[in-house]
PDB file of C-alpha atoms in Angstrom:
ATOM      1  CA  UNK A   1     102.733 107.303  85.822  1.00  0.00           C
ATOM      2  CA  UNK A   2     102.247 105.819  89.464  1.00  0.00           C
ATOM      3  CA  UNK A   3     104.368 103.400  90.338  1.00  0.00           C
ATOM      4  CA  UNK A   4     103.145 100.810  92.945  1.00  0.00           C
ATOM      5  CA  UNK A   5     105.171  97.846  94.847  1.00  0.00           C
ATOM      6  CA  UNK A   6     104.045  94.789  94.908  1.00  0.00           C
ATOM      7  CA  UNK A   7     102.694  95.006  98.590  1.00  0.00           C
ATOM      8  CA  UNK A   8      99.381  95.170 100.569  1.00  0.00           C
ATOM      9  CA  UNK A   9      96.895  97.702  99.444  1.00  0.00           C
ATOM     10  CA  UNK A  10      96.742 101.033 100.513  1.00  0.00           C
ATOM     11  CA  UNK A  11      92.539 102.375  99.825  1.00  0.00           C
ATOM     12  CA  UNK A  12      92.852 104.829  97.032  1.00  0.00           C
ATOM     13  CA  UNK A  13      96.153 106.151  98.639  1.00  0.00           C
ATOM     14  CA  UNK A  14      94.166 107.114 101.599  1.00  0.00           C
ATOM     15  CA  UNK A  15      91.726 109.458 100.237  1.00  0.00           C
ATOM     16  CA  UNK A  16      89.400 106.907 100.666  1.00  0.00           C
ATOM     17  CA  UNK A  17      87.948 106.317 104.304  1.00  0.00           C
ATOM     18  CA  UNK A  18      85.545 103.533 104.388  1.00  0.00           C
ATOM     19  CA  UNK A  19      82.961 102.261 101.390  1.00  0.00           C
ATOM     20  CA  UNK A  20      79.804 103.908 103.043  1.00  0.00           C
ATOM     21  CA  UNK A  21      77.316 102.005 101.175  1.00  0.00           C
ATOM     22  CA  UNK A  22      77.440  98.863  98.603  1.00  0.00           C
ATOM     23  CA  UNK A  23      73.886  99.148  96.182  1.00  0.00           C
ATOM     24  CA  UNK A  24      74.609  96.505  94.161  1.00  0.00           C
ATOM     25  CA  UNK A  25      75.888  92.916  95.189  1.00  0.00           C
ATOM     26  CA  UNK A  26      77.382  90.635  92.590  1.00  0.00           C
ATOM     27  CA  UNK A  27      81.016  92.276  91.951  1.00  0.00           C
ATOM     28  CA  UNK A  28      82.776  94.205  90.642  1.00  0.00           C
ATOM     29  CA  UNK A  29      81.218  94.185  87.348  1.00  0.00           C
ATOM     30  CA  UNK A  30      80.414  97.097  85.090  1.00  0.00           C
ATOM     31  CA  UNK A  31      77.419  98.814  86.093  1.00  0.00           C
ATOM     32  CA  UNK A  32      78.052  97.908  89.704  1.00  0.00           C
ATOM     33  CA  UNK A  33      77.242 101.117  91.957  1.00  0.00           C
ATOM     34  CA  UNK A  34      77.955 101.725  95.334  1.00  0.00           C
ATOM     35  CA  UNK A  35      78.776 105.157  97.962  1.00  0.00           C
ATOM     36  CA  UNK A  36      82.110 106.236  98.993  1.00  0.00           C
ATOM     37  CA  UNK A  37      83.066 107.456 102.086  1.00  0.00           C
ATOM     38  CA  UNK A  38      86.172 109.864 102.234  1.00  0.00           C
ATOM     39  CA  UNK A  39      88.520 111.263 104.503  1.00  0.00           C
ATOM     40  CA  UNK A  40      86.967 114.772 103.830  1.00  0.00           C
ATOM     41  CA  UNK A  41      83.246 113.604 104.503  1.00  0.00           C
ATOM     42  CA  UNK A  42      82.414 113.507 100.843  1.00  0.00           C
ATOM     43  CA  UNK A  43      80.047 110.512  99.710  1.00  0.00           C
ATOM     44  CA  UNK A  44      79.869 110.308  95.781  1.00  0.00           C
ATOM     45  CA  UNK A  45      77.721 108.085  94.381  1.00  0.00           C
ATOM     46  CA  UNK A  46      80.041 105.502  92.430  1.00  0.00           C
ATOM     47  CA  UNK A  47      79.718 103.485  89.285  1.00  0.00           C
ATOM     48  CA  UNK A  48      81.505 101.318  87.469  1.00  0.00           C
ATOM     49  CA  UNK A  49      81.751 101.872  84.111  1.00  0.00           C
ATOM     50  CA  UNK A  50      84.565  99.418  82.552  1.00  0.00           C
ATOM     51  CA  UNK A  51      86.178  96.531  83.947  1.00  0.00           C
ATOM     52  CA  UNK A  52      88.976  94.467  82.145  1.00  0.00           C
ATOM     53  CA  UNK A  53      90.482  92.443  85.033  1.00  0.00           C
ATOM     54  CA  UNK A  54      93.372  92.907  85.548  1.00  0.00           C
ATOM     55  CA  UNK A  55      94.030  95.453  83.095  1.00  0.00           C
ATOM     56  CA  UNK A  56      91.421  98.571  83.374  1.00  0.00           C
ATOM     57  CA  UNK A  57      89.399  99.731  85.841  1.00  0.00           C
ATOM     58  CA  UNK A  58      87.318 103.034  85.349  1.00  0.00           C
ATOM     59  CA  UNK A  59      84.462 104.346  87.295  1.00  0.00           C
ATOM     60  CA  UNK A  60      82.838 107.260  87.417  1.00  0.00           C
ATOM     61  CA  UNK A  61      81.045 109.569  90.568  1.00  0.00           C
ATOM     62  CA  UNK A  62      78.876 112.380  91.079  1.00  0.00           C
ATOM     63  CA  UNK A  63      78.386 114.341  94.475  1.00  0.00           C
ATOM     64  CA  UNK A  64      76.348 117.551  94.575  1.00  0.00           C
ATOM     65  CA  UNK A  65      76.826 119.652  91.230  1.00  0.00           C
ATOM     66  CA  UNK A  66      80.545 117.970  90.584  1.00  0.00           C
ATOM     67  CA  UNK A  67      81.035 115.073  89.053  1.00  0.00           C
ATOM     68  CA  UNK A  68      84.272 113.137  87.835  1.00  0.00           C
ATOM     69  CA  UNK A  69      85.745 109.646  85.816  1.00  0.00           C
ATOM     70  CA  UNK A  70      88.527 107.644  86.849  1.00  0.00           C
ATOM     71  CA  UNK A  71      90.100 105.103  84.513  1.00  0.00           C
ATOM     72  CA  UNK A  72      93.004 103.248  86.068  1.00  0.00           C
ATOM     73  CA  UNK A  73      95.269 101.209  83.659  1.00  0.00           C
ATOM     74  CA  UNK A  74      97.468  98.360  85.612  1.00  0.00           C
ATOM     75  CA  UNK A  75     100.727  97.091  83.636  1.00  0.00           C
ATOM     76  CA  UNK A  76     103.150  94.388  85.435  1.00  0.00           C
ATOM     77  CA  UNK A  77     106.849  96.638  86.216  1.00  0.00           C
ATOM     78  CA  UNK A  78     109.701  94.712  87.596  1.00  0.00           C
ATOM     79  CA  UNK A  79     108.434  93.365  91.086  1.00  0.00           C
ATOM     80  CA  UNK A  80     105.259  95.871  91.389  1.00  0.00           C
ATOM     81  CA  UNK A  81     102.962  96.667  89.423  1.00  0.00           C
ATOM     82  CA  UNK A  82     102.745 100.496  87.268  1.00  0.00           C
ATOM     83  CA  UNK A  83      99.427 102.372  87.158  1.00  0.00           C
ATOM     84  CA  UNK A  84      98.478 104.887  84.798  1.00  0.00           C
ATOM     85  CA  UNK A  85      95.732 107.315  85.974  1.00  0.00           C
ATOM     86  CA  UNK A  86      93.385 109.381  83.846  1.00  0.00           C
ATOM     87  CA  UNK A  87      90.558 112.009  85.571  1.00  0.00           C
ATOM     88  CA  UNK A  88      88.260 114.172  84.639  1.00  0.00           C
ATOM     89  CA  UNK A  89      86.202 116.452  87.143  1.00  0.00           C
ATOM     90  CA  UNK A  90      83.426 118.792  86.051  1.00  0.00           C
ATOM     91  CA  UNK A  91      81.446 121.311  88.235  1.00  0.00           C
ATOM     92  CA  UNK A  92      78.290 122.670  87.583  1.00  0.00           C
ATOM     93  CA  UNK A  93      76.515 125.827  89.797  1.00  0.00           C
ATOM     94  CA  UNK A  94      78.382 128.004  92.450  1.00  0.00           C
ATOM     95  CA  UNK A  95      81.260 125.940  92.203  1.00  0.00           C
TER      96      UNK A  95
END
């Protein structure tokens, strides 16, 4: 489990460079989709796919012939808050 202090936000623990491209307005909401940006010049197309603020978040991405869910659970500890993290990546071709 990943422990984080109650303190500014650091984007997805700076994997994350910028959000490249926002297709849906109206957020976050399930369903909403948008285009990540990251550090290593990968730009999955995002969804997500369950939101139970502030409790759950889970999305899920596909880039190329990989593809991969995130579920992130949030749970108040002490002064901070503890997040568990679940992932699952799949590759399909040369990969």
């Amino acid at each position: 489990m990943l422990k984080v202090p109650s303190t500014p936000r650091q984007p997805h623990l700076g994997i994350l460079a910028a959000l490249d491209r926002l297709l849906d307005e109206d957020g976050p909401r399930v369903g909403q989709r948008w285009r990540d940006l990251t550090w290593a010049g990968v730009r999955p197309h995002m969804r997500i796919t369950q939101l139970q603020r502030p409790t759950l978040w889970a999305e899920t991405g596909s880039w190329f012939g990989v593809s991969a869910d995130l579920t992130l659970r949030f749970e108040p500890e002490g002064a901070g808050t503890a997040v568990s993290v679940e992932m699952d990546v799949r590759g399909t071709g040369p990969w």
